[in-house]
Short mmCIF file of C-alpha atoms in Angstrom, two decimals:
data_model
loop_
_atom_site.label_atom_id
_atom_site.label_comp_id
_atom_site.label_asym_id
_atom_site.label_seq_id
_atom_site.Cartn_x
_atom_site.Cartn_y
_atom_site.Cartn_z
CA MET A 1 27.51 11.77 6.10
CA MET A 2 23.91 12.54 6.91
CA VAL A 3 22.42 9.03 6.55
CA GLU A 4 24.47 5.84 6.91
CA MET A 5 22.92 2.46 6.12
CA ARG A 6 25.09 -0.56 6.83
CA ASP A 7 24.38 -4.09 5.65
CA LEU A 8 20.58 -3.90 6.00
CA ARG A 9 18.70 -7.18 5.83
CA LYS A 10 14.97 -7.65 5.90
CA THR A 11 13.02 -10.78 5.05
CA PHE A 12 9.31 -11.31 4.51
CA GLY A 13 8.83 -15.02 5.10
CA ALA A 14 11.35 -16.72 2.82
CA ALA A 15 11.83 -13.76 0.45
CA ALA A 16 14.56 -11.20 1.17
CA ALA A 17 13.34 -7.65 0.56
CA LEU A 18 16.67 -6.14 1.60
CA ASP A 19 19.72 -8.31 1.15
CA GLY A 20 22.79 -6.72 2.70
CA LEU A 21 22.18 -3.19 1.48
CA SER A 22 24.60 -0.38 2.35
CA LEU A 23 24.19 3.23 1.30
CA SER A 24 25.28 6.71 2.43
CA VAL A 25 23.49 9.96 1.74
CA GLY A 26 25.20 13.32 2.19
CA LYS A 27 23.68 16.39 3.80
CA GLY A 28 21.68 18.40 1.30
CA GLU A 29 21.77 15.61 -1.22
CA PHE A 30 18.87 14.63 -3.47
CA LEU A 31 19.18 10.89 -4.00
CA ALA A 32 17.03 8.77 -6.30
CA LEU A 33 16.34 5.10 -5.53
CA LEU A 34 15.76 3.50 -8.91
CA GLY A 35 14.80 -0.06 -9.66
CA PRO A 36 12.12 -2.38 -10.98
CA SER A 37 9.13 -3.23 -8.80
CA GLY A 38 10.01 -5.72 -6.10
CA SER A 39 13.61 -4.53 -5.91
CA GLY A 40 13.19 -3.27 -2.33
CA LYS A 41 12.92 0.49 -2.91
CA THR A 42 9.73 1.00 -0.97
CA THR A 43 10.81 -1.40 1.77
CA LEU A 44 14.00 0.63 2.22
CA LEU A 45 11.95 3.82 2.53
CA ARG A 46 9.62 2.23 5.08
CA VAL A 47 12.58 0.92 7.04
CA LEU A 48 14.07 4.42 7.14
CA ALA A 49 10.76 5.89 8.27
CA GLY A 50 10.42 3.26 10.99
CA LEU A 51 7.28 1.61 9.58
CA GLU A 52 9.21 -1.63 9.09
CA PHE A 53 12.13 -2.95 11.09
CA VAL A 54 15.26 -4.57 9.67
CA SER A 55 16.28 -8.09 10.61
CA SER A 56 19.90 -6.97 10.89
CA GLY A 57 22.14 -4.04 10.00
CA SER A 58 22.35 -0.46 11.24
CA ILE A 59 20.98 2.93 10.25
CA ALA A 60 22.42 6.20 11.55
CA ILE A 61 21.16 9.70 10.93
CA GLY A 62 23.61 12.48 11.74
CA GLY A 63 25.75 9.91 13.58
CA ARG A 64 22.88 8.71 15.83
CA PRO A 65 21.83 5.08 15.41
CA ILE A 66 18.06 4.97 14.80
CA GLN A 67 17.22 1.40 13.83
CA ASP A 68 15.55 0.86 17.22
CA VAL A 69 13.94 4.31 17.51
CA PRO A 70 10.14 4.16 17.02
CA ALA A 71 8.74 5.88 13.95
CA ARG A 72 7.07 8.70 15.85
CA GLU A 73 10.37 9.84 17.34
CA ARG A 74 12.46 9.70 14.19
CA GLN A 75 11.68 13.13 12.75
CA ILE A 76 11.63 11.77 9.23
CA GLY A 77 9.15 13.16 6.74
CA LEU A 78 7.48 10.61 4.47
CA VAL A 79 5.36 11.47 1.45
CA PHE A 80 3.27 8.42 0.58
CA GLN A 81 2.70 7.23 -2.95
CA HIS A 82 -1.02 7.92 -2.75
CA TYR A 83 -0.43 10.82 -0.35
CA ALA A 84 -2.46 9.30 2.53
CA LEU A 85 -3.99 12.68 3.36
CA PHE A 86 -6.42 12.65 6.28
CA ARG A 87 -9.66 12.61 4.33
CA HIS A 88 -11.87 14.09 7.02
CA MET A 89 -9.59 17.08 7.70
CA THR A 90 -9.20 20.28 5.71
CA VAL A 91 -5.93 20.92 3.92
CA ALA A 92 -4.88 23.33 6.67
CA ARG A 93 -5.63 20.78 9.42
CA ASN A 94 -3.70 18.14 7.48
CA VAL A 95 -0.63 20.36 7.37
CA ALA A 96 -1.02 21.37 11.02
CA PHE A 97 -1.32 17.76 12.21
CA GLY A 98 2.36 17.11 12.98
CA LEU A 99 2.52 20.27 15.11
CA GLU A 100 -0.83 19.75 16.86
CA VAL A 101 0.02 16.27 18.13
CA ARG A 102 3.19 17.42 19.87
CA PRO A 103 3.27 17.19 23.66
CA LYS A 104 2.18 20.44 25.27
CA ARG A 105 5.64 21.57 26.34
CA ASN A 106 7.00 21.82 22.79
CA ARG A 107 3.83 22.48 20.89
CA PRO A 108 3.68 25.91 19.23
CA SER A 109 0.75 28.16 20.13
CA ALA A 110 -2.41 27.94 18.02
CA ALA A 111 -1.54 31.24 16.38
CA ALA A 112 2.03 30.11 15.62
CA ILE A 113 0.69 26.88 14.06
CA ARG A 114 -1.74 28.88 11.95
CA ASP A 115 1.05 31.14 10.70
CA ARG A 116 3.33 28.21 9.96
CA VAL A 117 0.59 26.42 7.99
CA ALA A 118 -0.16 29.55 5.97
CA GLU A 119 3.54 29.99 5.25
CA LEU A 120 3.93 26.38 4.11
CA LEU A 121 0.84 26.47 1.89
CA GLU A 122 2.14 29.71 0.37
CA MET A 123 5.49 28.04 -0.27
CA MET A 124 3.71 25.13 -1.97
CA GLU A 125 1.79 27.68 -4.07
CA ILE A 126 -1.55 26.45 -2.75
CA GLY A 127 -2.18 29.30 -0.29
CA ASP A 128 -5.89 29.52 -1.13
CA LEU A 129 -6.72 25.84 -0.59
CA GLY A 130 -6.45 25.72 3.22
CA GLY A 131 -10.20 25.34 3.76
CA ARG A 132 -10.75 22.58 1.19
CA TYR A 133 -10.96 18.85 1.83
CA PRO A 134 -8.59 16.41 0.08
CA ASP A 135 -11.38 15.13 -2.19
CA GLN A 136 -11.99 18.67 -3.44
CA ILE A 137 -8.52 19.28 -4.90
CA SER A 138 -6.55 17.87 -7.83
CA GLY A 139 -3.88 15.16 -7.70
CA GLY A 140 -1.04 17.65 -8.12
CA GLN A 141 -2.47 19.78 -5.34
CA ARG A 142 -2.76 16.77 -3.04
CA GLN A 143 0.88 16.03 -3.72
CA ARG A 144 1.78 19.54 -2.53
CA VAL A 145 -0.39 19.19 0.56
CA ALA A 146 1.32 15.89 1.42
CA LEU A 147 4.68 17.60 1.02
CA ALA A 148 3.65 20.56 3.18
CA ARG A 149 2.37 18.19 5.87
CA ALA A 150 5.66 16.28 5.92
CA LEU A 151 7.74 19.48 5.98
CA ALA A 152 5.71 21.13 8.77
CA VAL A 153 7.60 19.17 11.42
CA GLU A 154 10.97 20.21 9.95
CA PRO A 155 12.24 16.68 9.32
CA ALA A 156 15.94 15.92 9.21
CA LEU A 157 15.31 13.72 6.19
CA LEU A 158 12.56 13.76 3.59
CA LEU A 159 11.44 10.52 1.93
CA LEU A 160 9.26 10.49 -1.17
CA ASP A 161 7.65 7.28 -2.45
CA GLU A 162 6.95 7.53 -6.19
CA PRO A 163 5.96 11.15 -5.70
CA PHE A 164 4.69 11.61 -9.24
CA GLY A 165 3.37 8.11 -9.83
CA ALA A 166 -0.31 9.04 -9.76
CA LEU A 167 -0.04 12.22 -11.84
CA ASP A 168 -0.40 12.87 -15.56
CA ALA A 169 2.66 13.66 -17.67
CA LYS A 170 2.30 17.44 -17.85
CA VAL A 171 1.72 17.97 -14.12
CA ARG A 172 4.57 15.58 -13.49
CA ARG A 173 7.11 17.63 -15.50
CA ASN A 174 6.14 20.87 -13.79
CA LEU A 175 6.27 19.32 -10.32
CA ARG A 176 9.70 17.80 -10.98
CA VAL A 177 11.31 21.14 -11.63
CA TRP A 178 9.44 22.76 -8.77
CA LEU A 179 10.29 20.01 -6.26
CA ARG A 180 13.98 20.09 -7.11
CA ALA A 181 14.04 23.90 -6.68
CA LEU A 182 12.20 23.57 -3.36
CA HIS A 183 14.72 20.99 -2.14
CA ASP A 184 17.62 23.36 -2.89
CA ARG A 185 15.93 26.43 -1.43
CA MET A 186 14.99 24.72 1.85
CA GLY A 187 18.32 22.90 2.20
CA LEU A 188 16.60 19.52 2.55
CA THR A 189 18.15 16.07 2.45
CA SER A 190 15.86 13.91 0.33
CA ILE A 191 15.58 10.33 -0.86
CA PHE A 192 12.98 9.60 -3.50
CA VAL A 193 11.83 6.33 -4.94
CA THR A 194 11.01 5.94 -8.61
CA HIS A 195 10.95 3.34 -11.33
CA ASP A 196 11.27 5.99 -14.05
CA GLN A 197 14.94 6.38 -15.02
CA ALA A 198 14.35 9.66 -16.91
CA GLU A 199 12.89 11.15 -13.74
CA ALA A 200 15.83 9.92 -11.65
CA LEU A 201 18.47 11.22 -14.08
CA ASP A 202 16.67 14.52 -14.44
CA MET A 203 16.28 15.38 -10.77
CA ALA A 204 18.80 13.59 -8.59
CA ASP A 205 22.33 14.46 -7.47
CA ARG A 206 23.05 10.76 -7.31
CA VAL A 207 21.16 7.69 -8.43
CA ALA A 208 21.17 4.34 -6.60
CA ILE A 209 20.07 1.39 -8.75
CA LEU A 210 18.51 -1.47 -6.81
CA ARG A 211 17.95 -5.07 -7.74
CA ALA A 212 16.57 -7.78 -5.45
CA GLY A 213 17.37 -5.88 -2.25
CA ARG A 214 20.94 -4.97 -3.16
CA ILE A 215 22.52 -1.88 -4.68
CA GLU A 216 23.98 -2.46 -8.11
CA GLN A 217 25.51 0.99 -8.54
CA VAL A 218 25.44 4.44 -6.90
CA ASP A 219 26.75 7.43 -8.80
CA THR A 220 25.89 10.73 -10.45
CA PRO A 221 23.32 10.54 -13.26
CA ASP A 222 26.07 11.28 -15.72
CA ALA A 223 28.38 8.50 -14.52
CA VAL A 224 25.57 5.95 -14.23
CA SER A 225 24.44 6.46 -17.79
CA ARG A 226 27.99 6.67 -19.21
CA HIS A 227 29.65 3.92 -17.20
CA PRO A 228 27.05 1.38 -16.07
CA ALA A 229 28.60 -1.04 -13.59
CA ASN A 230 27.07 -4.15 -15.16
CA ASP A 231 24.59 -5.44 -17.74
CA PHE A 232 21.61 -5.04 -15.42
CA VAL A 233 22.28 -1.32 -14.96
CA ARG A 234 22.94 -0.87 -18.67
CA GLU A 235 19.66 -2.63 -19.54
CA PHE A 236 17.72 -0.68 -16.94
CA MET A 237 19.06 2.74 -17.94
CA ARG A 238 18.25 2.23 -21.57
CA MET B 1 -18.79 19.81 7.25
CA PRO B 2 -19.14 21.45 3.86
CA ARG B 3 -18.34 18.83 1.25
CA SER B 4 -19.08 18.43 -2.41
CA HIS B 5 -21.62 15.91 -3.63
CA PRO B 6 -20.69 13.44 -6.35
CA PRO B 7 -22.59 14.05 -9.56
CA ARG B 8 -25.77 11.97 -9.66
CA HIS B 9 -26.04 9.49 -12.46
CA PRO B 10 -29.12 10.02 -14.58
CA ASP B 11 -31.65 7.27 -14.07
CA ALA B 12 -31.01 4.68 -16.77
CA ASP B 13 -34.62 3.53 -16.60
CA ALA B 14 -36.08 6.98 -17.10
CA PRO B 15 -38.82 6.90 -19.76
CA ILE B 16 -37.64 8.07 -23.15
CA ALA B 17 -39.45 11.19 -24.31
CA GLY B 18 -40.05 11.81 -28.01
CA PRO B 19 -42.48 11.28 -30.87
CA ALA B 20 -44.13 7.85 -31.20
CA ARG B 21 -42.36 5.46 -33.56
CA PRO B 22 -43.09 1.90 -34.69
CA ALA B 23 -40.64 0.68 -32.06
CA GLN B 24 -42.75 2.38 -29.44
CA ARG B 25 -45.13 -0.59 -29.25
CA ARG B 26 -42.48 -3.06 -28.20
CA TRP B 27 -41.22 -0.65 -25.63
CA ASP B 28 -44.77 -0.38 -24.25
CA LEU B 29 -44.93 -4.13 -23.76
CA ALA B 30 -41.62 -4.20 -21.92
CA ALA B 31 -42.76 -1.34 -19.72
CA LEU B 32 -45.99 -3.16 -18.97
CA ARG B 33 -44.11 -6.28 -17.92
CA ARG B 34 -41.83 -4.26 -15.73
CA ARG B 35 -44.76 -2.52 -14.08
CA LEU B 36 -46.47 -5.84 -13.47
CA ALA B 37 -43.34 -7.25 -11.82
CA ILE B 38 -42.94 -4.17 -9.65
CA GLY B 39 -46.64 -4.31 -8.75
CA LEU B 40 -46.36 -7.94 -7.66
CA ALA B 41 -43.29 -7.26 -5.56
CA LEU B 42 -44.94 -4.28 -3.91
CA SER B 43 -48.12 -6.21 -3.05
CA ALA B 44 -46.08 -9.05 -1.58
CA MET B 45 -44.20 -6.49 0.50
CA ALA B 46 -47.45 -4.88 1.61
CA ILE B 47 -48.91 -8.19 2.76
CA LEU B 48 -45.76 -9.54 4.41
CA LEU B 49 -44.26 -6.39 5.93
CA VAL B 50 -46.71 -3.52 6.15
CA LEU B 51 -49.92 -5.36 7.02
CA PRO B 52 -48.61 -6.98 10.24
CA LEU B 53 -47.23 -3.62 11.33
CA VAL B 54 -50.57 -1.92 10.71
CA LEU B 55 -52.39 -4.74 12.52
CA ILE B 56 -50.20 -4.32 15.60
CA PHE B 57 -51.15 -0.68 15.86
CA THR B 58 -54.86 -1.20 15.12
CA GLU B 59 -55.09 -4.01 17.70
CA ALA B 60 -53.30 -1.90 20.29
CA LEU B 61 -55.64 1.02 19.66
CA SER B 62 -58.82 -1.07 19.22
CA LYS B 63 -60.17 0.02 22.63
CA GLY B 64 -58.84 3.53 22.30
CA LEU B 65 -55.57 5.29 22.98
CA ASP B 66 -56.32 5.69 26.71
CA ILE B 67 -56.59 1.96 27.31
CA ALA B 68 -53.41 1.32 25.33
CA LEU B 69 -51.50 3.93 27.31
CA GLU B 70 -52.92 2.53 30.55
CA ALA B 71 -51.52 -0.90 29.61
CA LEU B 72 -48.10 0.68 29.15
CA ALA B 73 -48.37 2.42 32.53
CA GLU B 74 -48.78 -0.90 34.42
CA PRO B 75 -45.89 -1.39 36.87
CA GLU B 76 -44.94 -4.65 35.18
CA ALA B 77 -44.90 -3.02 31.75
CA TRP B 78 -42.84 -0.17 33.09
CA SER B 79 -40.40 -2.62 34.68
CA ALA B 80 -40.06 -4.49 31.35
CA ILE B 81 -39.32 -1.23 29.52
CA ARG B 82 -36.76 -0.24 32.15
CA LEU B 83 -35.09 -3.65 32.04
CA THR B 84 -34.85 -3.61 28.24
CA LEU B 85 -33.28 -0.16 28.30
CA THR B 86 -30.84 -1.21 31.05
CA VAL B 87 -29.74 -4.34 29.21
CA ALA B 88 -29.19 -2.37 25.97
CA ALA B 89 -27.39 0.42 27.82
CA ILE B 90 -24.84 -2.08 29.14
CA ALA B 91 -24.56 -4.53 26.23
CA VAL B 92 -24.43 -2.06 23.33
CA PRO B 93 -21.50 0.14 24.52
CA ILE B 94 -19.45 -2.94 25.48
CA ASN B 95 -20.09 -4.48 22.08
CA ALA B 96 -19.29 -1.19 20.35
CA ILE B 97 -15.86 -1.10 22.01
CA CYS B 98 -15.06 -4.80 21.58
CA GLY B 99 -16.44 -4.86 18.04
CA THR B 100 -14.33 -1.86 17.01
CA ALA B 101 -11.23 -3.45 18.53
CA ALA B 102 -11.90 -6.73 16.72
CA ALA B 103 -12.53 -4.96 13.41
CA TRP B 104 -9.32 -2.98 13.86
CA CYS B 105 -7.26 -6.14 14.42
CA ILE B 106 -8.83 -7.93 11.46
CA GLY B 107 -9.04 -4.96 9.13
CA ARG B 108 -5.56 -3.57 9.61
CA PHE B 109 -3.26 -6.49 10.31
CA GLU B 110 -2.25 -9.75 8.71
CA PHE B 111 -1.70 -12.54 11.21
CA PRO B 112 -2.11 -16.31 11.34
CA GLY B 113 -5.68 -17.24 12.18
CA ARG B 114 -7.15 -14.01 10.83
CA ALA B 115 -9.62 -15.83 8.57
CA LEU B 116 -10.67 -18.06 11.45
CA LEU B 117 -11.28 -15.06 13.69
CA THR B 118 -13.37 -13.40 10.98
CA THR B 119 -15.56 -16.48 10.77
CA LEU B 120 -15.72 -16.78 14.54
CA ILE B 121 -17.11 -13.25 14.85
CA ASP B 122 -20.11 -14.36 12.79
CA LEU B 123 -20.74 -17.38 15.02
CA PRO B 124 -23.61 -15.78 16.98
CA PHE B 125 -25.45 -15.26 13.68
CA SER B 126 -25.23 -18.91 12.71
CA VAL B 127 -26.05 -20.37 16.12
CA SER B 128 -29.67 -20.66 17.19
CA PRO B 129 -30.45 -17.97 19.80
CA VAL B 130 -31.74 -20.65 22.16
CA ILE B 131 -28.27 -22.18 22.25
CA SER B 132 -26.74 -18.74 22.81
CA GLY B 133 -28.85 -18.56 25.97
CA LEU B 134 -28.36 -22.16 27.01
CA VAL B 135 -24.57 -21.73 27.07
CA TRP B 136 -24.86 -19.29 29.95
CA VAL B 137 -27.22 -21.53 31.87
CA LEU B 138 -24.75 -24.41 31.47
CA LEU B 139 -21.93 -22.21 32.75
CA PHE B 140 -23.60 -20.20 35.49
CA GLY B 141 -26.92 -22.00 36.21
CA ALA B 142 -27.59 -23.77 39.52
CA ASN B 143 -26.32 -27.06 38.07
CA GLY B 144 -23.76 -25.40 35.80
CA TYR B 145 -19.95 -25.48 36.02
CA PHE B 146 -19.68 -22.39 38.21
CA GLY B 147 -23.19 -22.67 39.69
CA ALA B 148 -22.19 -24.00 43.10
CA TRP B 149 -19.36 -21.48 43.52
CA LEU B 150 -21.60 -18.57 42.50
CA ASP B 151 -24.29 -19.77 44.89
CA ARG B 152 -21.82 -19.90 47.79
CA HIS B 153 -20.76 -16.33 47.07
CA ASP B 154 -24.36 -15.23 46.61
CA VAL B 155 -23.84 -14.04 43.03
CA ARG B 156 -26.80 -14.37 40.68
CA ILE B 157 -26.10 -14.43 36.95
CA VAL B 158 -28.73 -16.65 35.38
CA PHE B 159 -32.35 -15.54 35.97
CA ALA B 160 -31.00 -12.02 36.70
CA LEU B 161 -29.70 -8.93 34.93
CA PRO B 162 -26.10 -10.21 34.34
CA GLY B 163 -27.41 -13.24 32.47
CA LEU B 164 -29.68 -11.11 30.32
CA VAL B 165 -26.77 -8.82 29.49
CA LEU B 166 -24.42 -11.73 28.67
CA ALA B 167 -26.97 -13.43 26.40
CA THR B 168 -27.74 -10.15 24.64
CA MET B 169 -24.04 -9.33 24.19
CA PHE B 170 -23.36 -12.72 22.67
CA VAL B 171 -26.20 -12.48 20.19
CA THR B 172 -25.45 -8.89 19.13
CA PHE B 173 -21.65 -9.04 19.03
CA PRO B 174 -21.23 -9.31 15.23
CA PHE B 175 -23.09 -6.11 14.31
CA VAL B 176 -20.44 -3.47 15.01
CA ALA B 177 -17.48 -5.62 13.95
CA ARG B 178 -19.14 -6.62 10.69
CA SER B 179 -20.07 -3.10 9.71
CA LEU B 180 -16.43 -2.02 10.17
CA ILE B 181 -14.22 -4.84 8.87
CA SER B 182 -14.70 -4.33 5.13
CA LEU B 183 -14.51 -0.54 5.46
CA MET B 184 -11.28 -0.70 7.45
CA ARG B 185 -9.71 -3.10 4.98
CA GLU B 186 -10.70 -0.82 2.14
CA GLN B 187 -9.25 2.26 3.83
CA GLY B 188 -5.94 0.58 4.61
CA ALA B 189 -3.40 1.74 7.17
CA ALA B 190 -1.74 4.52 5.14
CA GLU B 191 -3.37 7.41 7.02
CA GLU B 192 -2.45 5.88 10.36
CA GLU B 193 1.13 5.34 9.19
CA ALA B 194 1.27 8.95 8.01
CA ALA B 195 0.09 10.09 11.45
CA LEU B 196 2.76 7.91 13.06
CA THR B 197 5.59 9.41 11.01
CA LEU B 198 4.27 12.86 11.93
CA GLY B 199 4.82 12.05 15.61
CA ALA B 200 1.33 11.10 16.82
CA ASN B 201 1.02 8.50 19.60
CA GLY B 202 -1.39 5.56 19.53
CA TRP B 203 -4.25 7.34 21.26
CA GLN B 204 -3.90 10.46 19.08
CA ILE B 205 -3.93 8.29 15.96
CA PHE B 206 -7.08 6.50 17.10
CA VAL B 207 -8.99 9.62 18.12
CA ARG B 208 -7.88 11.96 15.34
CA VAL B 209 -7.47 9.63 12.35
CA THR B 210 -9.05 6.18 12.83
CA LEU B 211 -12.25 7.10 14.63
CA PRO B 212 -13.40 9.94 12.34
CA ASN B 213 -12.86 7.67 9.33
CA ILE B 214 -15.05 4.89 10.71
CA PHE B 215 -17.47 7.00 12.76
CA TRP B 216 -20.61 6.72 10.63
CA ALA B 217 -20.12 3.05 9.89
CA MET B 218 -19.61 2.43 13.61
CA LEU B 219 -22.82 4.31 14.41
CA TYR B 220 -24.58 2.15 11.85
CA GLY B 221 -23.35 -0.99 13.59
CA VAL B 222 -24.36 0.41 16.98
CA LEU B 223 -27.85 1.16 15.66
CA LEU B 224 -28.38 -2.39 14.38
CA CYS B 225 -26.83 -3.79 17.55
CA ASN B 226 -29.23 -1.73 19.67
CA ALA B 227 -32.29 -2.73 17.66
CA ARG B 228 -31.43 -6.39 18.07
CA ALA B 229 -30.50 -5.99 21.74
CA MET B 230 -33.91 -4.52 22.53
CA GLY B 231 -35.78 -6.98 20.34
CA GLU B 232 -33.94 -10.21 21.20
CA PHE B 233 -36.24 -12.99 22.33
CA GLY B 234 -34.74 -16.49 22.10
CA ALA B 235 -31.45 -16.20 23.95
CA VAL B 236 -32.94 -13.92 26.57
CA ALA B 237 -35.93 -16.22 27.11
CA VAL B 238 -33.60 -19.04 28.19
CA VAL B 239 -31.71 -17.05 30.84
CA SER B 240 -34.60 -14.89 32.01
CA GLY B 241 -36.48 -17.28 34.27
CA HIS B 242 -39.66 -15.31 33.44
CA ILE B 243 -40.07 -13.56 36.78
CA ARG B 244 -42.74 -10.94 36.19
CA GLY B 245 -41.74 -7.41 37.09
CA GLN B 246 -38.12 -8.55 37.51
CA THR B 247 -36.57 -10.43 34.59
CA LEU B 248 -39.02 -9.90 31.75
CA THR B 249 -37.72 -7.69 28.94
CA MET B 250 -40.22 -6.13 26.56
CA PRO B 251 -40.33 -9.01 24.02
CA LEU B 252 -40.69 -11.55 26.85
CA TYR B 253 -43.39 -9.44 28.48
CA VAL B 254 -45.31 -9.34 25.20
CA GLU B 255 -45.29 -13.12 25.14
CA ALA B 256 -46.38 -13.38 28.79
CA LEU B 257 -49.30 -11.01 28.21
CA PHE B 258 -50.25 -12.82 25.03
CA ASN B 259 -50.34 -16.18 26.83
CA ASP B 260 -52.63 -14.62 29.45
CA TYR B 261 -55.02 -13.37 26.74
CA GLU B 262 -54.24 -9.75 27.64
CA TRP B 263 -54.50 -8.63 24.03
CA ILE B 264 -54.48 -4.89 24.46
CA GLY B 265 -51.46 -5.00 26.76
CA ALA B 266 -49.56 -7.36 24.47
CA PHE B 267 -50.24 -5.28 21.38
CA SER B 268 -49.51 -2.00 23.15
CA VAL B 269 -46.03 -3.15 24.17
CA ALA B 270 -45.57 -4.68 20.72
CA ALA B 271 -46.52 -1.35 19.17
CA LEU B 272 -43.88 0.36 21.29
CA LEU B 273 -41.29 -2.14 20.04
CA SER B 274 -42.47 -1.58 16.47
CA MET B 275 -41.98 2.15 16.86
CA LEU B 276 -38.40 1.44 17.87
CA ALA B 277 -38.07 -0.58 14.67
CA LEU B 278 -39.43 2.29 12.58
CA VAL B 279 -37.06 4.80 14.19
CA THR B 280 -34.20 2.35 13.59
CA LEU B 281 -35.21 2.05 9.95
CA ALA B 282 -35.28 5.81 9.45
CA LEU B 283 -31.92 6.33 11.16
CA ARG B 284 -30.50 3.45 9.16
CA MET B 285 -31.46 5.07 5.87
CA LEU B 286 -29.93 8.34 7.02
CA LEU B 287 -26.67 6.62 8.00
CA GLU B 288 -26.47 4.59 4.79
CA TRP B 289 -26.75 7.79 2.80
CA ARG B 290 -24.04 9.40 4.92
CA ILE B 291 -21.66 6.40 4.68
CA GLU B 292 -22.10 6.19 0.91
CA ARG B 293 -21.21 9.87 0.62
CA ASP B 294 -18.06 9.37 2.70
CA ARG B 295 -17.06 6.31 0.69
CA SER B 296 -17.41 8.04 -2.65
CA ALA B 297 -15.38 10.92 -1.23
CA GLY B 298 -12.49 8.56 -0.41
CA VAL B 299 -9.12 9.92 -1.46
#
């Protein structure tokens, strides 16, 4: 197993955001975290990225426990819901960021960074936008820049928080197909958060349905829709 | 940086062009009223704001430019100018750093006592400047809490440069913090979190992500802080001790000259201070325009 989460608990004041959650994700898998708002999806993503810390439980990536590793050393790519692009940097500088902040001994040369950025932008099909600023491109393009920026550091795990939430329906459909193809081509392991069951069933290898910080069911899209584990899942998948 | 400009909204009050209609008359009346109101406001502004400024310059130059410049070349005038610049050069950078740190804490984090801290930052604005000066005299003056100890170790704070700097810092502390808090709350921490997951350390995040995002607003705060630091009278008057040629800043020197009926000297130094105000005003307009552009370009 690539990612192992065991009995994760996380409380904000009196409320439990994660309530004894366990989940495994296989290498190369594309897993959807599905659930209503407040079910703990985003908290789980932030915990994995190291932006929040669990009260108890363990997380291992590739067999290495990481729950106490600081975010900057985790090598996990996170694409934020509203992209969080650096607004005062060009698209190219955004993508280069993760490479440029590396300590000198393992930082690629300026030329190598430039090549890598060009290659990534080409892969995202936005090769001509390198010189633009985030406020000069469309929502769908920003999404691709955010993805390129996260992938530049070659993360072991890619996390996507409502990746299509801010986009209109048509762009959303195109990006879905494209993102899934990209995942397969690059051999990524990805977890993406959504509250849209059609999106989850359409894209994911497996779907995990969350409620109140616990997992109600994890299975293939087919199995989840045909054999819902309980009434909540049945209601939610409808 | 090459950036696009947001489309300008057409002026809603622009006069409507077209052939005259019966309704035209009513519109004329409304326009007349509006013009009258604007005229009144402008004359009030002219009397209250522009006239005093003009008077300062005419008084200073009433005996000719040479005499005015001579008054500024007096050793005591020169010492006042130097002292004012020194105090600002120490107080403003310290306040810029502390103010940015305070705004960062308040703007980016939730913690118990955050609201109290926000109010506390504004304290110097709500306290009379005289009290802001008196505090330091009570602490470090000859009869103050640390007065005897300081005297034994031959350290002078009150009636010397350190006291002037402390009083100025206290009075001008809110400027930088206030100009940043709302902006930093609005921007949120997402970009900094993104930088963190990409492997940046704290310093890299601050220099590459945080600082460029708040740069113009910070400069704005520094500008206002500097204008007040150079113009402060009340708090500084209490800790100065009024030693001519030693502890008189420009505003205090103006008062001293004025009390001695040295009109030309007083107005010449006042004119110099007014020029600082005009430069501040111009820079302020420039910065406001720049900040607005950045804000509307927010992603």
